[in-house]
Short mmCIF file of C-alpha atoms in Angstrom, two decimals:
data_model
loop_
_atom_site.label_atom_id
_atom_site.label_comp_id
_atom_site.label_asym_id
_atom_site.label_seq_id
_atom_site.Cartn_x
_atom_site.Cartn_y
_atom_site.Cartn_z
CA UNK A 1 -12.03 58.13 20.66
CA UNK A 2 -12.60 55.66 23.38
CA UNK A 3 -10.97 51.92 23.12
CA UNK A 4 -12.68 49.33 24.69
CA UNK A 5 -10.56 47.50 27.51
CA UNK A 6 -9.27 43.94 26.21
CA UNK A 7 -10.53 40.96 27.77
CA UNK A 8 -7.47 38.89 28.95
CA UNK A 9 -8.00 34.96 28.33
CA UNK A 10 -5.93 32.36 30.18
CA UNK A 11 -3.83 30.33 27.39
CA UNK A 12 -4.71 26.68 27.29
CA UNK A 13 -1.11 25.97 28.58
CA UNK A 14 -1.81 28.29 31.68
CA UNK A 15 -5.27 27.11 32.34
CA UNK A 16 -4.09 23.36 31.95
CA UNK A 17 -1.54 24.37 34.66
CA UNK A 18 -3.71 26.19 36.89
CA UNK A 19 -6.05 22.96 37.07
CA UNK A 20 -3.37 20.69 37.70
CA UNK A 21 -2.37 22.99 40.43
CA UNK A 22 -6.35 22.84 41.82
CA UNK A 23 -6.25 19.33 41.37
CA UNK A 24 -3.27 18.48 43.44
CA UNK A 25 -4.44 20.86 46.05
CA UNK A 26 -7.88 19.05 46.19
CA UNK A 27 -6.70 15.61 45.80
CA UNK A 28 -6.15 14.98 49.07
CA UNK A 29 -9.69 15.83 50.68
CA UNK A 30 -10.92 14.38 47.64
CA UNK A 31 -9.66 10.78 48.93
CA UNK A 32 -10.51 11.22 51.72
CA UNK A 33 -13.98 12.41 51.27
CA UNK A 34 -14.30 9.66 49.05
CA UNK A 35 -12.42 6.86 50.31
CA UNK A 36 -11.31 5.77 47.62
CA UNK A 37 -7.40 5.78 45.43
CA UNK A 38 -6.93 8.73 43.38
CA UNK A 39 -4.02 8.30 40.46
CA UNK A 40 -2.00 11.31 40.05
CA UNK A 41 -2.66 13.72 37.22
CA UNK A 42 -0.38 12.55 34.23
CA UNK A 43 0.11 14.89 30.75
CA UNK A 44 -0.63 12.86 27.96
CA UNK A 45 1.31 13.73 24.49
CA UNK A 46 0.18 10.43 22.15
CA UNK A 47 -1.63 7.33 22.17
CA UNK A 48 1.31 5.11 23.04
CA UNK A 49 1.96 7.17 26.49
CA UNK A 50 -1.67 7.15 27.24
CA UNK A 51 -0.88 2.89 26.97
CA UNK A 52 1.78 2.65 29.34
CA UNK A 53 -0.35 5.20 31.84
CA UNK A 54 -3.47 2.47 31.34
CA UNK A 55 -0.91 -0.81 31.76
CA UNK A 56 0.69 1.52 35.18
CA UNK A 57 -2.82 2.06 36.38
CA UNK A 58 -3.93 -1.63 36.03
CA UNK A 59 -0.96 -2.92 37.65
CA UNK A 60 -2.07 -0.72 41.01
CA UNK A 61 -5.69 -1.38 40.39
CA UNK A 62 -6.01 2.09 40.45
CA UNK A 63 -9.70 3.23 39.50
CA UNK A 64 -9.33 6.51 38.02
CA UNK A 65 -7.12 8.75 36.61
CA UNK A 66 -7.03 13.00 35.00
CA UNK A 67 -5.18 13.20 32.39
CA UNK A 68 -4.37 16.84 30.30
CA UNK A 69 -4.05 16.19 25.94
CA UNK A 70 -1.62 18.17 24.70
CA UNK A 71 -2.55 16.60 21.60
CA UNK A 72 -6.82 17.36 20.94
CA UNK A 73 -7.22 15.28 18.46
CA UNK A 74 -5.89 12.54 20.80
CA UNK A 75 -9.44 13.07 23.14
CA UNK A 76 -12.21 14.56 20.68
CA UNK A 77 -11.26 12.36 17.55
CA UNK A 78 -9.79 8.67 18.61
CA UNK A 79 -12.08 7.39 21.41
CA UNK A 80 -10.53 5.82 24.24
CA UNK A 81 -12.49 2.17 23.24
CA UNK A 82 -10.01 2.47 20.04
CA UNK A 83 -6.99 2.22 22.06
CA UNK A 84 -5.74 -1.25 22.30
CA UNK A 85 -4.69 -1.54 26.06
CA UNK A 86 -7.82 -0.31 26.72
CA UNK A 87 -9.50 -3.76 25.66
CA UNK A 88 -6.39 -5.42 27.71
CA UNK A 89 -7.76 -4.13 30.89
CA UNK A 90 -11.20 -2.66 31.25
CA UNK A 91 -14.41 -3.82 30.84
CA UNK A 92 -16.21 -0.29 31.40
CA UNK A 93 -14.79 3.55 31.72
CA UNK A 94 -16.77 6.49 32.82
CA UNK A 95 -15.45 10.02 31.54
CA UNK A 96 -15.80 13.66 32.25
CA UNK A 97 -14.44 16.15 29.42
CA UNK A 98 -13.27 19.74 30.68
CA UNK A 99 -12.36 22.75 29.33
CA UNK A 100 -8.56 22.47 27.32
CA UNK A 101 -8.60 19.08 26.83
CA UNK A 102 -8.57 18.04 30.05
CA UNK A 103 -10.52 14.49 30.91
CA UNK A 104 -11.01 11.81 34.26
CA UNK A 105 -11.97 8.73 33.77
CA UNK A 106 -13.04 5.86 35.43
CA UNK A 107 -12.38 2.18 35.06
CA UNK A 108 -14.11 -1.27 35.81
CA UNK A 109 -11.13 -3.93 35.25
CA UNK A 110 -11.51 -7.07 33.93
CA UNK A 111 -10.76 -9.89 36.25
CA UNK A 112 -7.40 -11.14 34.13
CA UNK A 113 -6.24 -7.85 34.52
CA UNK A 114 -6.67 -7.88 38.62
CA UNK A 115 -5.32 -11.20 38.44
CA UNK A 116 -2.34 -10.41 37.27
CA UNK A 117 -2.03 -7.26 38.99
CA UNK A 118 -2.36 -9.63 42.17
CA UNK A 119 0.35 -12.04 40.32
CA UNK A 120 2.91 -9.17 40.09
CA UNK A 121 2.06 -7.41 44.06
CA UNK A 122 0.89 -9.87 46.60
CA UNK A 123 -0.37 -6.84 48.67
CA UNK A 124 -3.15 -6.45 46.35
CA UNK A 125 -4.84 -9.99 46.78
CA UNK A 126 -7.05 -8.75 48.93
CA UNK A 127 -8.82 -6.50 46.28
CA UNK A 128 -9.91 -10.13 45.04
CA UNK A 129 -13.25 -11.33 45.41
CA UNK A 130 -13.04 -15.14 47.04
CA UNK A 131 -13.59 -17.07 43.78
CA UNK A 132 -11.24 -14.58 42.20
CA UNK A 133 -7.78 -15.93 44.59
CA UNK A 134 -9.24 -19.26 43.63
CA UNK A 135 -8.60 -18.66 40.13
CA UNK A 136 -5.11 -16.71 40.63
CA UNK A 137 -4.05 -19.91 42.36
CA UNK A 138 -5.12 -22.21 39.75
CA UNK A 139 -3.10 -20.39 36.86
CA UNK A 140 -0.13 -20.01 39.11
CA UNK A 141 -0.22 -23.47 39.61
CA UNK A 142 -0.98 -23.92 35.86
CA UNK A 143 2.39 -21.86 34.96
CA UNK A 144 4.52 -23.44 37.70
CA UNK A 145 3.98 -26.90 35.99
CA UNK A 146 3.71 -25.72 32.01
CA UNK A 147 6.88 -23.26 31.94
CA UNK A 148 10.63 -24.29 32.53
CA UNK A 149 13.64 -22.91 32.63
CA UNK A 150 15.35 -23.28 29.09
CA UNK A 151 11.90 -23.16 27.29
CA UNK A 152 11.79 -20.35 24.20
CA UNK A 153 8.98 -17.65 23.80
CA UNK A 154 7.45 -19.91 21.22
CA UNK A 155 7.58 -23.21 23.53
CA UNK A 156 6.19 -21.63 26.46
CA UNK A 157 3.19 -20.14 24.25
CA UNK A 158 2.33 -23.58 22.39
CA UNK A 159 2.60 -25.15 26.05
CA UNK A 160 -0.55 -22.47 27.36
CA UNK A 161 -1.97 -22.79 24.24
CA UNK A 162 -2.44 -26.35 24.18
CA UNK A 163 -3.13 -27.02 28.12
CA UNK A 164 -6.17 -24.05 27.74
CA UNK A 165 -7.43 -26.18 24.28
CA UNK A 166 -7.08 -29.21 26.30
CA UNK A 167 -8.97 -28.15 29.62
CA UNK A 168 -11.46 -25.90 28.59
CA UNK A 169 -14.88 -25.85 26.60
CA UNK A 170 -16.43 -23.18 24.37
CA UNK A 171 -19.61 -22.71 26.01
CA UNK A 172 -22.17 -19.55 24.77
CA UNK A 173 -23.41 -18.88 28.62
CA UNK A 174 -22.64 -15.55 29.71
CA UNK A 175 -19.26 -16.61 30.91
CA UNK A 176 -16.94 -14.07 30.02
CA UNK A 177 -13.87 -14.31 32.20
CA UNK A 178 -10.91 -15.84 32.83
CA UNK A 179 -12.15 -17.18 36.57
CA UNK A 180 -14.82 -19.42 34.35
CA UNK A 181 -12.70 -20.98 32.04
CA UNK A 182 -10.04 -21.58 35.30
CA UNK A 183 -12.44 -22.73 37.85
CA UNK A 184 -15.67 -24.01 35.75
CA UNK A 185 -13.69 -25.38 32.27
CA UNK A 186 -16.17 -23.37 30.65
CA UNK A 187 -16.23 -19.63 28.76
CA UNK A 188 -16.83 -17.60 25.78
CA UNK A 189 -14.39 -16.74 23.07
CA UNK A 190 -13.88 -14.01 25.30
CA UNK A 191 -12.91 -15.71 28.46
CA UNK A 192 -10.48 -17.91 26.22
CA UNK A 193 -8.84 -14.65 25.38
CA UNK A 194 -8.83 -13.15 28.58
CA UNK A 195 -7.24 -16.26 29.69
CA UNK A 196 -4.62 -16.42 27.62
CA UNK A 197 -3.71 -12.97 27.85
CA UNK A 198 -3.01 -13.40 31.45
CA UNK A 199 -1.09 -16.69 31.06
CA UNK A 200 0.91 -14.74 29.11
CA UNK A 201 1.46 -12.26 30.86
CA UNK A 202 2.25 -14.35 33.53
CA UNK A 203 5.22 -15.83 31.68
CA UNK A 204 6.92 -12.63 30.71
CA UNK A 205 5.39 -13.02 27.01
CA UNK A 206 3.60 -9.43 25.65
CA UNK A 207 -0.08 -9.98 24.76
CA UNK A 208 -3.00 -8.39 23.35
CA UNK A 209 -6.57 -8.95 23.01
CA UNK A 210 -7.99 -8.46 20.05
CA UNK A 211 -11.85 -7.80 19.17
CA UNK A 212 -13.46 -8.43 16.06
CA UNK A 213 -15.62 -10.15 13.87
CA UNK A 214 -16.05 -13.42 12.22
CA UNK A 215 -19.47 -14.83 11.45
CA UNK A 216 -20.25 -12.81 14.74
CA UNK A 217 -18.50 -10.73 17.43
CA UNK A 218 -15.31 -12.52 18.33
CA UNK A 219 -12.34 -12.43 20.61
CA UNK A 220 -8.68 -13.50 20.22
CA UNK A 221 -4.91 -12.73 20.93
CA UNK A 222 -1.92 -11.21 19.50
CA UNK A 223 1.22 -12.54 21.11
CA UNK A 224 4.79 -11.45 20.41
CA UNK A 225 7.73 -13.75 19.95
CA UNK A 226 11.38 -11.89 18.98
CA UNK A 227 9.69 -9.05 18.31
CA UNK A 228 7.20 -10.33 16.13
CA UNK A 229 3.77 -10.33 16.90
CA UNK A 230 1.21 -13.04 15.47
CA UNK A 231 -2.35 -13.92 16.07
CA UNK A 232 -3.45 -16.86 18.11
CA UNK A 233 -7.51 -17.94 18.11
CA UNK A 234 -7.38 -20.73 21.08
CA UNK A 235 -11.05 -20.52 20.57
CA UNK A 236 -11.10 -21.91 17.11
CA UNK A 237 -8.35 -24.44 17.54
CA UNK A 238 -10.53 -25.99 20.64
CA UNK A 239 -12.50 -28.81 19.11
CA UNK A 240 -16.47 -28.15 19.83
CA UNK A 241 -17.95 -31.03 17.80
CA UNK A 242 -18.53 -32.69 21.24
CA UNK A 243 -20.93 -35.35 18.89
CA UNK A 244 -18.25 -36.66 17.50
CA UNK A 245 -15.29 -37.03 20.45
CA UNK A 246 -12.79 -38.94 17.78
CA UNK A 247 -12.66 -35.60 16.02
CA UNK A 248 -11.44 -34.03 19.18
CA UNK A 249 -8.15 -33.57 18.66
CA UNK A 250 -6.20 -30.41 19.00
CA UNK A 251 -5.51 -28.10 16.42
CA UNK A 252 -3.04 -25.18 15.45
CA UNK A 253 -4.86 -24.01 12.20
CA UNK A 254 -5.04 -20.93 14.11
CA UNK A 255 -1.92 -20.41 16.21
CA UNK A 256 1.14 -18.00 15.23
CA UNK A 257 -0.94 -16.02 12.14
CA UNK A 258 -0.06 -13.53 10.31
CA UNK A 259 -2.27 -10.52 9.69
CA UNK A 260 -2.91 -11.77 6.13
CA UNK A 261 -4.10 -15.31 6.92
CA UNK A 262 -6.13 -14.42 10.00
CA UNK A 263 -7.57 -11.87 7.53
CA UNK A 264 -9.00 -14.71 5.21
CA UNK A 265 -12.12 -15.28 8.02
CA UNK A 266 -11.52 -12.74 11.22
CA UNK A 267 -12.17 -8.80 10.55
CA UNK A 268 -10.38 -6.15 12.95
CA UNK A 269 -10.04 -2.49 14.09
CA UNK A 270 -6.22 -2.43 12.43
CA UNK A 271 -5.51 1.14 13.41
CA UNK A 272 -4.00 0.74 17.26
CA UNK A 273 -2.64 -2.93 17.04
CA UNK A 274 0.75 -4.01 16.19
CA UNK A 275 0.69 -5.54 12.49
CA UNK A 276 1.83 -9.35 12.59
CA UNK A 277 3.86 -9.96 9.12
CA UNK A 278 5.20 -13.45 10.17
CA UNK A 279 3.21 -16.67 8.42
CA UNK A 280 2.95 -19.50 10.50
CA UNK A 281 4.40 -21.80 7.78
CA UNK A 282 7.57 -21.16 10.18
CA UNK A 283 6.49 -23.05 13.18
CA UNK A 284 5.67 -26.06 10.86
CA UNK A 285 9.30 -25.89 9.07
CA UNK A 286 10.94 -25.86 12.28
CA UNK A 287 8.85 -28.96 13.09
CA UNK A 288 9.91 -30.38 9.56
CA UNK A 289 6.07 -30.60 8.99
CA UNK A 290 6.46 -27.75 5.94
CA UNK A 291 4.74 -29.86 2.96
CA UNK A 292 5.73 -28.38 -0.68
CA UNK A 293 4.11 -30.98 -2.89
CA UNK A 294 1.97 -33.93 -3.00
CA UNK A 295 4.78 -36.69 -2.94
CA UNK A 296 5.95 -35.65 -0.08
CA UNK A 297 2.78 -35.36 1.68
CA UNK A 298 1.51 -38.81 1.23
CA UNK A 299 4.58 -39.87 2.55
CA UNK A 300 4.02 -37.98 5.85
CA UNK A 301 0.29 -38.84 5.93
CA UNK A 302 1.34 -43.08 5.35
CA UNK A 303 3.89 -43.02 8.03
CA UNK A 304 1.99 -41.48 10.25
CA UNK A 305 -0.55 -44.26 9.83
CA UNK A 306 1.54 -47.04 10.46
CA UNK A 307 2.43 -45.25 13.48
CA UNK A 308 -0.41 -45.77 14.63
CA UNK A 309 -1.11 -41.43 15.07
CA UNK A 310 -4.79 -40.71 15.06
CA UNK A 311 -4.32 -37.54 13.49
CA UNK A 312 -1.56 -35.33 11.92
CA UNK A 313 -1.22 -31.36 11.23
CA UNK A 314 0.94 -30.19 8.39
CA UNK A 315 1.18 -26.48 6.78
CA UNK A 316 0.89 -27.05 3.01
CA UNK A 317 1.86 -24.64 -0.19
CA UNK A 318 -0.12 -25.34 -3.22
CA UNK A 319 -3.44 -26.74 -1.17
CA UNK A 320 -5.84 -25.21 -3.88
CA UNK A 321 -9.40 -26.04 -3.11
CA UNK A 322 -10.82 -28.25 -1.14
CA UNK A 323 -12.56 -30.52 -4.16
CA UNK A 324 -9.27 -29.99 -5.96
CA UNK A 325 -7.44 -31.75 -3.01
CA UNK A 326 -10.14 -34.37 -2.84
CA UNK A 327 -9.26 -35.70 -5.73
CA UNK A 328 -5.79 -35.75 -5.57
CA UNK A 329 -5.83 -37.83 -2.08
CA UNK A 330 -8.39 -39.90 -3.58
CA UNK A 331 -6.17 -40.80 -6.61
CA UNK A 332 -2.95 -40.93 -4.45
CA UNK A 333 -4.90 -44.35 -2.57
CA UNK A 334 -4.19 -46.17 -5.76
CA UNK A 335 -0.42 -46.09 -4.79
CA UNK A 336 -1.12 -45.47 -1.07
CA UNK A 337 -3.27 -47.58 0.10
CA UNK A 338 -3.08 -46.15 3.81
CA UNK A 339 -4.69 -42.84 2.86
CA UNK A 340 -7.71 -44.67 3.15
CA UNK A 341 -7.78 -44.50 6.36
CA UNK A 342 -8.61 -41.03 6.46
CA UNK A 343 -11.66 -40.09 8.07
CA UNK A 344 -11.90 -36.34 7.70
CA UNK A 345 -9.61 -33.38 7.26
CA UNK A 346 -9.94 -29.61 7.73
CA UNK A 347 -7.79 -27.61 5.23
CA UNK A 348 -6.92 -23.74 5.11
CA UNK A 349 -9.42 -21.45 4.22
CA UNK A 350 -7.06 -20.03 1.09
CA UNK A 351 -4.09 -22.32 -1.47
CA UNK A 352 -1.83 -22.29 1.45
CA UNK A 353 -2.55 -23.28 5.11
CA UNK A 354 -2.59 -25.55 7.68
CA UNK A 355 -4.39 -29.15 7.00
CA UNK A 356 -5.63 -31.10 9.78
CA UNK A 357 -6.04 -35.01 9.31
CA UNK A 358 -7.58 -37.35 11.19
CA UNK A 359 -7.60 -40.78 10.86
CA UNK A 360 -9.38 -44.14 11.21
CA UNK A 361 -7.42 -44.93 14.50
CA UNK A 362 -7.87 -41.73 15.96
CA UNK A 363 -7.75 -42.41 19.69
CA UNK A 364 -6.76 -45.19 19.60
CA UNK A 365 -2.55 -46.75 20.13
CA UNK A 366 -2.64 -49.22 18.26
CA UNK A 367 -1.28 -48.92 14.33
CA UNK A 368 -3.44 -48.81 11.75
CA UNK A 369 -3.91 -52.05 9.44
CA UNK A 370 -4.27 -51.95 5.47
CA UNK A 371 -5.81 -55.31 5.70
CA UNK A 372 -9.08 -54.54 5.08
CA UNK A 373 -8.34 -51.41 2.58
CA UNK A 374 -10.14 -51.40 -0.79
CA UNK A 375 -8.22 -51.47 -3.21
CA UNK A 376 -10.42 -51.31 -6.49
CA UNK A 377 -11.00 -47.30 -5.38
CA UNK A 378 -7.72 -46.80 -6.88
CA UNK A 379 -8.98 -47.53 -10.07
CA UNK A 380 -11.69 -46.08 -9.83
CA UNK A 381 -10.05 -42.48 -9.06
CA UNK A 382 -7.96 -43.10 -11.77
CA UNK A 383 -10.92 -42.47 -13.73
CA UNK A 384 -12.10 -39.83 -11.76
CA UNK A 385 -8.80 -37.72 -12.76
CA UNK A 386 -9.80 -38.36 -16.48
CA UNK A 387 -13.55 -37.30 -16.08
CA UNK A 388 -12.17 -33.76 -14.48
CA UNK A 389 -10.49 -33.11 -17.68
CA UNK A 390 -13.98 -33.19 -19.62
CA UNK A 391 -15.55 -29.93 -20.58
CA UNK A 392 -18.42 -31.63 -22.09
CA UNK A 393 -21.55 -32.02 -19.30
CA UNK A 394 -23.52 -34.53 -21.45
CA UNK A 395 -20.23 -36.42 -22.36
CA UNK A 396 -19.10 -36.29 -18.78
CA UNK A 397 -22.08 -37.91 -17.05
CA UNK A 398 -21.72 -40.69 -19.70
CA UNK A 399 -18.35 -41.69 -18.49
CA UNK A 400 -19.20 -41.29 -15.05
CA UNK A 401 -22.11 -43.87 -15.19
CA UNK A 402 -19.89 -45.99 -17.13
CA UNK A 403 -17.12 -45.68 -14.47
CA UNK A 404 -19.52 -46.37 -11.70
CA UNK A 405 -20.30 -49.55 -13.30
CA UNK A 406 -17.12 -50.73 -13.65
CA UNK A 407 -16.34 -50.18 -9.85
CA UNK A 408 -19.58 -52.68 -9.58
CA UNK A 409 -18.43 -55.44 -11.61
CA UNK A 410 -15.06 -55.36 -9.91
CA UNK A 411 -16.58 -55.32 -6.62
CA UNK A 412 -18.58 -58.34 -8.16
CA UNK A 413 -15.98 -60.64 -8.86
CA UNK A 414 -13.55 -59.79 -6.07
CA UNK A 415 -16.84 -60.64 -3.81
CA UNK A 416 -16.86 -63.81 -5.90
CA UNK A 417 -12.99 -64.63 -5.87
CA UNK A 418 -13.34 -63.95 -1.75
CA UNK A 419 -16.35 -67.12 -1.55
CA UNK A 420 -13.96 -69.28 -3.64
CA UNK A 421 -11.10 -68.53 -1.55
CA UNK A 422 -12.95 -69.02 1.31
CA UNK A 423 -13.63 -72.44 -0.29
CA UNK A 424 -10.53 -73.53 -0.63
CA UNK A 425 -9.07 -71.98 2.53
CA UNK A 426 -12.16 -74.82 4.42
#
């Protein structure tokens, strides 16, 4: 009986070693051959190693990398765009896949993340392009005057926050980066998260970015504060109704989120990002700007009025809808006559949120006067509360032409009472 010789096969283990082996022999004429830096080969065991090996290669601006997967459902099932520091750094990657899970890759960096790799090692400014050490200047000037010593993770966020709200413009040219929105005032919802990110950075403060989907593709933060991490949309806080420049005024509807609010409107890739757990009801408590009923809102609302404030930001429980609420502040004028100065508010897209007012006097130092207020809509809201509790349609309309009337006549005679005051008064 003959036997047939067996084949011997190289283990993956052995063949993964033998490349590495090959690959640190050739590295060297490789570089030079090429010209260009060549990162060492690294073994890669999970998806949070194969982070920290991205965030070390950024940092050196290095442009490739071989890595070996012990793990091969790390490289053939999870794509490297599902990574999250891989949306941190690069804007492109090309890739070669060998034999036992071996795999080089290639990166294009953003500019935030060569910005800040020229931040943290001075010797690699020159990699910068011109307009690029421009913009590295302008956010290290930027930081110098925004952060001080003393300031808390949550300070020094709300300070970038609101200075990148304040000096830059949503814009829908192709201007993507961070150098736009530092240089030109100008970007994408992109280039305000890019821009962020590397503020952050900057100021010792762990960031992501984050790319999803609202009503369209869309790009915003996650931020960590005491080990929490929350979701911050400097995009959608930046006032873009440039028609209207009284209604300009900062927001923080979207700044410290939780995963759950952010999830009423934005839509994300969950599976690589740190979860955020912590409302932002908290930054409004600490600000004592935490509103648990009505009372105590039209109290906040009336003083800031007489205060002359041209706007005011509260986070509300028990908001309900946004008709619901319009009839409550419209029946809370008949006691509070200074809600009538209200112009226009913005309230949370679900029962509890963050409300943004703005008022009469927005822009404007000087305090707001009741002098002028109507005070017959009172009365007429009052009515309004009683026509809500209707069921009947037919019934309802009745009442409401009835009520409309009634507001006439009164407007009649106080018109009249005015003449014969006026009368008197000559």
């Amino acid at each position: 009986m003959s036997h047939c010789a067996k084949q011997r096969r190289l283990t993956p283990p052995t063949a993964a070693a033998i490349y590495l082996l090959l690959h640190m022999l050739c590295a060297p004429y490789a570089q030079a051959t090429a010209g260009q830096d060549t990162a060492p080969t690294v073994v890669i065991h999970n998806t949070e190693q194969f982070n920290r090996h991205l965030e070390e290669l950024a940092l050196q601006m290095q442009p490739r990398t071989t890595c070996v997967f012990r793990n091969p459902n790390l490289l053939n099932a999870r794509k490297v765009e599902k990574l999250t520091l891989w949306y941190d750094y690069s804007n492109a990657y090309n890739s070669s896949i060998y034999p036992q899970n071996i795999a080089s890759f290639e990166f294009n960096y953003k500019d935030n993340a060569k910005l800040y790799a020229a931040h943290c090692n001075p010797q690699l400014i020159h990699k910068l392009s011109p307009r690029e050490k421009k913009a590295l200047q302008e956010a290290q000037n930027r930081l110098a005057a925004l952060i001080h010593s003393g300031m808390t993770d949550e300070q020094k966020i709300q300070a970038l926050h609101d200075d990148l709200v304040h000096r830059a413009t949503y814009s829908r040219e192709p201007k993507g980066t961070c150098t736009d929105i530092l240089l030109d005032g100008r970007g994408t919802c992109d280039a305000y998260s890019r821009t962020l990110w590397l503020l952050c950075r900057m100021a010792g403060i762990p960031c992501h970015i984050v790319y999803g989907y609202t009503t369209e593709h869309h790009a915003w933060n996650l931020v960590r504060i005491n080990r929490q991490w929350h979701h911050i949309d400097a995009t959608w806080d930046d006032p873009v109704d440039t028609r209207n420049p009284e209604r300009a005024i900062l927001s923080h509807r979207y700044f410290l989120l939780s995963d759950t609010q952010m999830a009423s409107d934005h839509s994300w890739d969950k599976e690589h990002l740190p979860q955020a757990c912590e409302p932002n009801e908290n930054f409004y408590r600490s600000r004592k700007l935490h509103i648990t009923n009505d009372s105590e809102l039209w109290t906040k609302l009336s003083q800031a009025i007489q205060k002359g404030q041209g706007s005011l930001e509260v986070y509300m429980q028990g908001y309900g809808s946004d008709a619901d609420f319009r009839r409550r502040l419209q029946a809370a004028t008949y006691h509070h006559p200074q809600l009538q100065s209200i112009t226009a508010w913005e309230g949370p897209p679900s029962k509890d949120g963050v409300i943004h007012f703005i008022f009469s006097n927005a822009g404007s130092p000087e305090t707001a006067s009741t002098d002028n207020l109507d005070l017959t809509q009172g009365a007429f809201i009052e009515t309004r509360k009683l026509l809500d509790k209707i069921d009947t349609p037919e019934l309802q309309e009745h009442i409401e032409a009835a009520s409309g009337w009634w507001h006439s006549l009164i407007r009649f005679f106080t018109s009249i009472w005015e003449v014969i005051l006026s009368w008197f008064e000559e």
